[in-house]
PDB file of C-alpha atoms and ligand atoms in Angstrom:
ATOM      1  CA  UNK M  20     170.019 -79.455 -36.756  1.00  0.00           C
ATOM      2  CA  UNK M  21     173.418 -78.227 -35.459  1.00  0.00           C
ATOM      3  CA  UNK M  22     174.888 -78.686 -31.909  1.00  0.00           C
ATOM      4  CA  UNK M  23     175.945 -74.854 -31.756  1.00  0.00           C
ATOM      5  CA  UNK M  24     172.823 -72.836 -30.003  1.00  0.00           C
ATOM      6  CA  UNK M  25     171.875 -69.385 -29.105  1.00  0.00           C
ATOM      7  CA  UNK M  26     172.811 -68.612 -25.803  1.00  0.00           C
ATOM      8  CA  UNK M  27     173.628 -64.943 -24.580  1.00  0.00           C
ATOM      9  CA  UNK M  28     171.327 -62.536 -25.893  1.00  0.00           C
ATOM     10  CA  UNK M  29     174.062 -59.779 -27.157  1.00  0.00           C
ATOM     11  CA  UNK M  30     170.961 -57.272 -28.314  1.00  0.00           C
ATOM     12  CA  UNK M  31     167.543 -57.593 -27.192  1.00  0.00           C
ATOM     13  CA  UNK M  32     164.434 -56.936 -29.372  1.00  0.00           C
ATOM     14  CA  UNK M  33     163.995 -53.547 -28.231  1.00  0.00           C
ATOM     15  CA  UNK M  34     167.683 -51.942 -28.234  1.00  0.00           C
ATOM     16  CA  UNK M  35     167.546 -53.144 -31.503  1.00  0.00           C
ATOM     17  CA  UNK M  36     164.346 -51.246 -32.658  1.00  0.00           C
ATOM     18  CA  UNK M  37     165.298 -48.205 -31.117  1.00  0.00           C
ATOM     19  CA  UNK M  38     168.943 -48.441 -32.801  1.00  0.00           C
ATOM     20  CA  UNK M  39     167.486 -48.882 -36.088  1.00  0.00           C
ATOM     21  CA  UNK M  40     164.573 -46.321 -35.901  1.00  0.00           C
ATOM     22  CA  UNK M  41     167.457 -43.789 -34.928  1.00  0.00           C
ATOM     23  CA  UNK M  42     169.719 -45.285 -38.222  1.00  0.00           C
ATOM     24  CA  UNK M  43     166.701 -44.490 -40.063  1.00  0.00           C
ATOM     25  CA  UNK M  44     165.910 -40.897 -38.930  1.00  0.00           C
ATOM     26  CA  UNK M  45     169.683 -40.254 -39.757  1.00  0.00           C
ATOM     27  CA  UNK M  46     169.904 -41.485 -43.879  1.00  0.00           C
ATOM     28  CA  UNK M  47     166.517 -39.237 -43.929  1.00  0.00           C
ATOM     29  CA  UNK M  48     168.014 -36.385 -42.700  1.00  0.00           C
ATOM     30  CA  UNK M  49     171.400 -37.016 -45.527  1.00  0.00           C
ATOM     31  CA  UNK M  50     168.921 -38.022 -47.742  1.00  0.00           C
ATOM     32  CA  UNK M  51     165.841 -36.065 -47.725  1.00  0.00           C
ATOM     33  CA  UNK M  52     164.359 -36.726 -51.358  1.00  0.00           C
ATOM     34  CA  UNK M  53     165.716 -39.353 -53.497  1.00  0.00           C
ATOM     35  CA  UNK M  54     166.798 -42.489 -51.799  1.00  0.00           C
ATOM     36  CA  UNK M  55     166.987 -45.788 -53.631  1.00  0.00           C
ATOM     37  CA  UNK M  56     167.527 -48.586 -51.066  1.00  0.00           C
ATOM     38  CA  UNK M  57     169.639 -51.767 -51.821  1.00  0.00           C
ATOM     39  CA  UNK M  58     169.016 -54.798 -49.381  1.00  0.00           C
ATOM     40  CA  UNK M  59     171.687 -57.879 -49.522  1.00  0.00           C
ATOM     41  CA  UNK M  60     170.017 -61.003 -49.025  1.00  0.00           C
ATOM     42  CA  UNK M  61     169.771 -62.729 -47.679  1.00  0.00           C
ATOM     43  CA  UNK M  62     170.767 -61.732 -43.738  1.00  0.00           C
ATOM     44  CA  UNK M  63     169.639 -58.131 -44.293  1.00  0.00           C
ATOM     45  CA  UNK M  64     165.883 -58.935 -45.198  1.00  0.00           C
ATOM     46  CA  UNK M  65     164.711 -58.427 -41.314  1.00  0.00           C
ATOM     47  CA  UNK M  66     167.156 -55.381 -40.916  1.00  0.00           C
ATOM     48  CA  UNK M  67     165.839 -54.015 -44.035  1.00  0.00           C
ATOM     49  CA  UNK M  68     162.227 -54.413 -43.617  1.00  0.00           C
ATOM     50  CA  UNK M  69     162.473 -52.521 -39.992  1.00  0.00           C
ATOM     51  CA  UNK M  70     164.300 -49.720 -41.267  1.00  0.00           C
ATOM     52  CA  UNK M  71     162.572 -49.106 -44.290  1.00  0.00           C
ATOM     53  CA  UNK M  72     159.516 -48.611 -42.475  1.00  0.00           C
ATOM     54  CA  UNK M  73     161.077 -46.159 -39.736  1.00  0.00           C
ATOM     55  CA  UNK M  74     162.217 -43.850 -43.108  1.00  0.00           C
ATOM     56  CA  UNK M  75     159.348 -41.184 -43.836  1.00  0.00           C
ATOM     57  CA  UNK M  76     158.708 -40.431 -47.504  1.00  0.00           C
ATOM     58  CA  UNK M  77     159.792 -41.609 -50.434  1.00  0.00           C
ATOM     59  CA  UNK M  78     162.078 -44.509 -50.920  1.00  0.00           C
ATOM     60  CA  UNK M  79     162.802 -47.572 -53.441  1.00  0.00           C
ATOM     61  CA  UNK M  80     163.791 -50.837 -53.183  1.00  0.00           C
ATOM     62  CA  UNK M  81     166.144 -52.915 -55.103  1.00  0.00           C
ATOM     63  CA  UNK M  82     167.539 -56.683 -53.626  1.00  0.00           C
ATOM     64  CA  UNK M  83     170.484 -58.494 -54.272  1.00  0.00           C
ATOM     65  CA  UNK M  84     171.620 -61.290 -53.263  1.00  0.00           C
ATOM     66  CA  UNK M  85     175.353 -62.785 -52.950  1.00  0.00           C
ATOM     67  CA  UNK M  86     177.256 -66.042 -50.894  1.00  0.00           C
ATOM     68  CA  UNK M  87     180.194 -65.478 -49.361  1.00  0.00           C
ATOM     69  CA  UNK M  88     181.254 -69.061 -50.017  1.00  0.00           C
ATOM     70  CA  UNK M  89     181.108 -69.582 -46.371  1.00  0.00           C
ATOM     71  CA  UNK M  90     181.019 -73.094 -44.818  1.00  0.00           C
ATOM     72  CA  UNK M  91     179.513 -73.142 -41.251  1.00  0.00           C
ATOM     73  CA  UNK M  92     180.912 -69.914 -38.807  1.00  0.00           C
ATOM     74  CA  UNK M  93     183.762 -68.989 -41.287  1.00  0.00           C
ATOM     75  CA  UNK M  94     184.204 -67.001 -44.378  1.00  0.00           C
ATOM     76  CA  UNK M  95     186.414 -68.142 -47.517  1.00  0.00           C
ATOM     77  CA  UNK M  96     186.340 -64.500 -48.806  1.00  0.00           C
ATOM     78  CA  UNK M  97     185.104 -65.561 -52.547  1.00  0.00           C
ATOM     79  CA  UNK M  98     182.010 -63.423 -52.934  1.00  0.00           C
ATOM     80  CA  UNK M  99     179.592 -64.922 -56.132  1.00  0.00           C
ATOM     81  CA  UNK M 100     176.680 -62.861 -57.529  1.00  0.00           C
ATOM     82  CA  UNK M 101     173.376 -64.613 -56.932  1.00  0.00           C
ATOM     83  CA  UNK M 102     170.802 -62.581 -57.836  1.00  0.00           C
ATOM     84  CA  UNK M 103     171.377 -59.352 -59.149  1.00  0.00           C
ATOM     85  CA  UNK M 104     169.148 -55.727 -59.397  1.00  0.00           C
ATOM     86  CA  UNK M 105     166.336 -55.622 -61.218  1.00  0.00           C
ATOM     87  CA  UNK M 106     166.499 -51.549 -62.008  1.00  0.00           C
ATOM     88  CA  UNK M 107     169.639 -49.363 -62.953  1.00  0.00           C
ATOM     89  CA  UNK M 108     171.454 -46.908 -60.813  1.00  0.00           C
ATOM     90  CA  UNK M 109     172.295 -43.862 -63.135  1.00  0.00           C
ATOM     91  CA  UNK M 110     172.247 -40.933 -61.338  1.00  0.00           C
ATOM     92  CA  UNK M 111     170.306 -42.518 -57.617  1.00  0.00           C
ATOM     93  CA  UNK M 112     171.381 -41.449 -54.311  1.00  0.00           C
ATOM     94  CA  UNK M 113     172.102 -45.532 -53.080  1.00  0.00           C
ATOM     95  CA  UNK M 114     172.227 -46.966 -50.349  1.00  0.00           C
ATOM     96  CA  UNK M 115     173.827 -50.840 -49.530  1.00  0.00           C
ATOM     97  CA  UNK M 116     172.217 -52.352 -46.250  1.00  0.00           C
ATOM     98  CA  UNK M 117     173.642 -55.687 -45.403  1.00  0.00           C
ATOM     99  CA  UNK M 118     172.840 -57.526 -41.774  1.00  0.00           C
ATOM    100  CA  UNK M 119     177.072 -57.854 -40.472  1.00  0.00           C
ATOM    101  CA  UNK M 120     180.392 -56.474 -41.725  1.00  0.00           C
ATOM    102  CA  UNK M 121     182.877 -58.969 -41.071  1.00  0.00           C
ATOM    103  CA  UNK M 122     185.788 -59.193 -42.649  1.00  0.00           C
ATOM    104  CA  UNK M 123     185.014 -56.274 -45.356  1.00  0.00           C
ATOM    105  CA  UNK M 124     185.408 -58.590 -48.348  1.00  0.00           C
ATOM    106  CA  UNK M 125     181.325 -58.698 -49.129  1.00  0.00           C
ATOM    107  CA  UNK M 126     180.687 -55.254 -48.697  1.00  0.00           C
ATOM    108  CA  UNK M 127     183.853 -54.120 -50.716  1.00  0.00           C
ATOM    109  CA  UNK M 128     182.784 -56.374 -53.829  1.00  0.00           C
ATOM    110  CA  UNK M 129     179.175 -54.732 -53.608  1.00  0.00           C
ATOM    111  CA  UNK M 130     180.800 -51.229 -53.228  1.00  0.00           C
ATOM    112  CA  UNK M 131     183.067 -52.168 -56.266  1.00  0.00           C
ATOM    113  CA  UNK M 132     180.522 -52.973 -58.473  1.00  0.00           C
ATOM    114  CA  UNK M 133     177.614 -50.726 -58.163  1.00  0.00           C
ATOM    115  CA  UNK M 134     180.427 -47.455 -58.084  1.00  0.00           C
ATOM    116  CA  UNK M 135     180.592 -48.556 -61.399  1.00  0.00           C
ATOM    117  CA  UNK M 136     176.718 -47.988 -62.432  1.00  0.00           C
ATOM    118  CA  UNK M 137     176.904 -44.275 -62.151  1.00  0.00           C
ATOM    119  CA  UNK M 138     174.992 -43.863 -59.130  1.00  0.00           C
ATOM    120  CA  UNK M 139     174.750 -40.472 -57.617  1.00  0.00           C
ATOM    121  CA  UNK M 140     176.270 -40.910 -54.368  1.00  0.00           C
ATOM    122  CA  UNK M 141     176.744 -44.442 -53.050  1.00  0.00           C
ATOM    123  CA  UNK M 142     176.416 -45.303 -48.862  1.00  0.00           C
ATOM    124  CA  UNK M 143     175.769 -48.530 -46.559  1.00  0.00           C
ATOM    125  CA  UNK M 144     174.368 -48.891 -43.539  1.00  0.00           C
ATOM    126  CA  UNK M 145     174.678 -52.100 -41.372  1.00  0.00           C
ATOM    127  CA  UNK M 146     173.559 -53.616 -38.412  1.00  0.00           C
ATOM    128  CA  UNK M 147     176.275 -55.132 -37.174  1.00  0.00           C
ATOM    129  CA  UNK M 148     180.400 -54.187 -37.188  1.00  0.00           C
ATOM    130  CA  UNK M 149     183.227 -56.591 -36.171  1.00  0.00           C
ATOM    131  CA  UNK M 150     185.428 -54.163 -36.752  1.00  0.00           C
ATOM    132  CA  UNK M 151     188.432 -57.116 -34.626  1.00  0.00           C
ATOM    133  CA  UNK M 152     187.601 -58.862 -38.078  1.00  0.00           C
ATOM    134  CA  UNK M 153     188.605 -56.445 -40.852  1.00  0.00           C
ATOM    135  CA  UNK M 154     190.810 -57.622 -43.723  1.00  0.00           C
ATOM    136  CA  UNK M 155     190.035 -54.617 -45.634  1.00  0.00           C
ATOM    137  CA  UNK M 156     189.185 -51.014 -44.222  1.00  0.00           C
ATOM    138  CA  UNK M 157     186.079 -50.601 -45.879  1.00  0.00           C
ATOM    139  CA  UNK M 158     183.938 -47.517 -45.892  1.00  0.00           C
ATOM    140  CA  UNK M 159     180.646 -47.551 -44.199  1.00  0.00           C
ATOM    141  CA  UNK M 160     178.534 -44.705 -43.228  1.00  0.00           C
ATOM    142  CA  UNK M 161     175.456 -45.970 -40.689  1.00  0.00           C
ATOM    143  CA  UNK M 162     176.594 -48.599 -38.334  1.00  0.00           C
ATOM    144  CA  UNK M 163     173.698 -50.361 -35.527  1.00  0.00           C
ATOM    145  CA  UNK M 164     176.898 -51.583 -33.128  1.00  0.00           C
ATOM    146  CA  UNK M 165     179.875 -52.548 -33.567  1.00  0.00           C
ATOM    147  CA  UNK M 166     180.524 -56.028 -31.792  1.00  0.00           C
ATOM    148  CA  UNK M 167     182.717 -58.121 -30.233  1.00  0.00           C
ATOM    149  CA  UNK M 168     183.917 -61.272 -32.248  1.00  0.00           C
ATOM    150  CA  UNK M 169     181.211 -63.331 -31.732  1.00  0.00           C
ATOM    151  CA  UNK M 170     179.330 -66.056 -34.256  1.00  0.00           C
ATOM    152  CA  UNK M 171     176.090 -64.314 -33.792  1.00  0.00           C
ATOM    153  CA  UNK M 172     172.389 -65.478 -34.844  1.00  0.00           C
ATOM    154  CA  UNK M 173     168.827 -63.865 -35.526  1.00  0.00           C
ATOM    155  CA  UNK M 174     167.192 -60.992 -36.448  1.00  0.00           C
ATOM    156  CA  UNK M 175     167.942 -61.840 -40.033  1.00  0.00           C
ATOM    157  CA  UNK M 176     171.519 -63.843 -38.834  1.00  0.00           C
ATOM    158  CA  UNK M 177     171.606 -67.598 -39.787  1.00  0.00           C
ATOM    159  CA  UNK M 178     173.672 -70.602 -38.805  1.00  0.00           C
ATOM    160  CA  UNK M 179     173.013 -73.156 -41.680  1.00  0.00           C
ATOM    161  CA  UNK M 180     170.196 -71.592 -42.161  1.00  0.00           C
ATOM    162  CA  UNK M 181     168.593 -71.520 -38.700  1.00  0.00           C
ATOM    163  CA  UNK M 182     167.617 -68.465 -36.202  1.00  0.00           C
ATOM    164  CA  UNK M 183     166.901 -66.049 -38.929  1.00  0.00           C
ATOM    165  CA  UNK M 184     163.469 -65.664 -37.557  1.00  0.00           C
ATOM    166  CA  UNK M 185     164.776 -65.018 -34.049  1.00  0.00           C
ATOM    167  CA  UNK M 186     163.663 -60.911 -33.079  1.00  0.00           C
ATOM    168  CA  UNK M 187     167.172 -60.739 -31.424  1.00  0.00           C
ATOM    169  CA  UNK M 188     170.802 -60.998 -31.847  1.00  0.00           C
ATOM    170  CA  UNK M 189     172.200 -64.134 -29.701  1.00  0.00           C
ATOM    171  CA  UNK M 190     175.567 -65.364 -29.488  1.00  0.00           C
ATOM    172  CA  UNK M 191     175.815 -69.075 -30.745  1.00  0.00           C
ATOM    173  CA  UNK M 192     177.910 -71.404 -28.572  1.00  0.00           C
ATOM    174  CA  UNK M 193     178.261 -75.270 -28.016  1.00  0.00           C
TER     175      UNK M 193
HETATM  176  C1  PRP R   5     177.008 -62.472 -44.456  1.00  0.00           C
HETATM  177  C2  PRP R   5     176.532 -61.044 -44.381  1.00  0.00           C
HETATM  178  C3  PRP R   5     177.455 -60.321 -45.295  1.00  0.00           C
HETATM  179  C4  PRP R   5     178.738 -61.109 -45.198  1.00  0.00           C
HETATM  180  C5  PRP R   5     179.700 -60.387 -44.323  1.00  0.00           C
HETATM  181  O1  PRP R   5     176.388 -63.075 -45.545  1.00  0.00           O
HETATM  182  O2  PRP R   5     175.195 -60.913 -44.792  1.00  0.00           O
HETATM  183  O3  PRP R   5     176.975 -60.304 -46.630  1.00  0.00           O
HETATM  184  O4  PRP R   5     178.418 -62.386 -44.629  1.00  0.00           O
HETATM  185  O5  PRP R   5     180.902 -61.087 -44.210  1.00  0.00           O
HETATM  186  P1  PRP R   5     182.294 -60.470 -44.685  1.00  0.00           P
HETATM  187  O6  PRP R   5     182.378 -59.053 -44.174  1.00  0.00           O
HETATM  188  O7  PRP R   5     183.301 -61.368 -44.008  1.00  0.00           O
HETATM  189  O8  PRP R   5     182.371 -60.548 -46.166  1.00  0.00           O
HETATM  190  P2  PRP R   5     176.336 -64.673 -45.784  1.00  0.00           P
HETATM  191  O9  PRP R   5     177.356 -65.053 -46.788  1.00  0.00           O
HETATM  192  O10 PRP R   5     176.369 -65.362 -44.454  1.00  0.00           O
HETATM  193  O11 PRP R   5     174.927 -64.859 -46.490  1.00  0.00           O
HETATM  194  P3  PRP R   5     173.447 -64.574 -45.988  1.00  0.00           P
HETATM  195  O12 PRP R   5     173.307 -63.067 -45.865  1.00  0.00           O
HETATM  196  O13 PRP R   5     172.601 -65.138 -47.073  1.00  0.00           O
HETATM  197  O14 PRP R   5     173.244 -65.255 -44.655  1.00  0.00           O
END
């Protein structure tokens, strides 16, 4: 186990849930029919399951899953495919949901490559913006908060692994 622990609870359990239930009325509304859901794992699987179950109706579900290369709280910016979709995206209204936007670098290599499988319109929605972080302005549509820079944990967050399992979003310190 690491040193580094979660202290400060930046979002509790419940702002959370109300933030995402209100993320989720809003791509219903833009997307009333056809909405084919893309989850990046592996920090988005808590995020995802949450707001796929505040979205009425119809919707599908694809996974991906990709490593930023990272070593401990920082990001090399290398982005490497681990698993990829199991169904096209010809002519689906998608939409990316990933966990953080840090830097940009992840989300624009996932924008990059699934513009290029025809889909119908293309969108993300994240939980978490460090917009202090950007190295590239990249576009995205639903944001939970946008946050200080932090090294945060839980609710789908790791560090090396642990505090993916926590319902909140802490702030890992020494
Ligand atoms: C995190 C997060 C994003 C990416 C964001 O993934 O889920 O995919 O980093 O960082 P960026 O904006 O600087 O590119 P991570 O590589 O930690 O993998 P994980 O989701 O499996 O925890």
């Amino acid at each position: 186990m690491s040193e580094l622990r979660p202290t400060e609870i930046l979002l509790s359990a419940a702002q959370i849930q109300k933030r995402v239930a209100e993320m989720a009325m809003e791509i219903r509304r833009d997307y009333p029919d056809d909405l084919h859901v893309i989850a990046v794992l592996k920090g988005a699987f808590i995020f995802l399951s949450d707001l796929a179950r505040h979205i009425p109706g119809h919707v599908s579900l694809d996974f991906m899953a990709v490593s930023s290369y990272a070593k401990g709280t920082t990001t090399s910016g290398e982005v490497r495919m681990l698993k990829d979709l199991d169904t096209a995206l010809d002519g689906r209204n998608v939409l990316i949901v990933e966990d953080i936007v840090d830097t940009g670098l992840t989300l624009t290599y996932l924008q990059q490559i699934l513009s290029n499988r025809n889909p119908k319109s293309l969108r993300t929605a994240c939980l978490l913006s460090k917009p202090s972080r950007r190295k590239v302005d990249v576009k995205v549509e639903y944001i939970g908060f946008n946050i200080e820079d932090h090294f945060v944990v839980g609710y789908g967050l790791d560090y090396d692994e642990q505090y993916r399992n926590l319902p909140h979003i802490a702030v890992l310190e020494p």
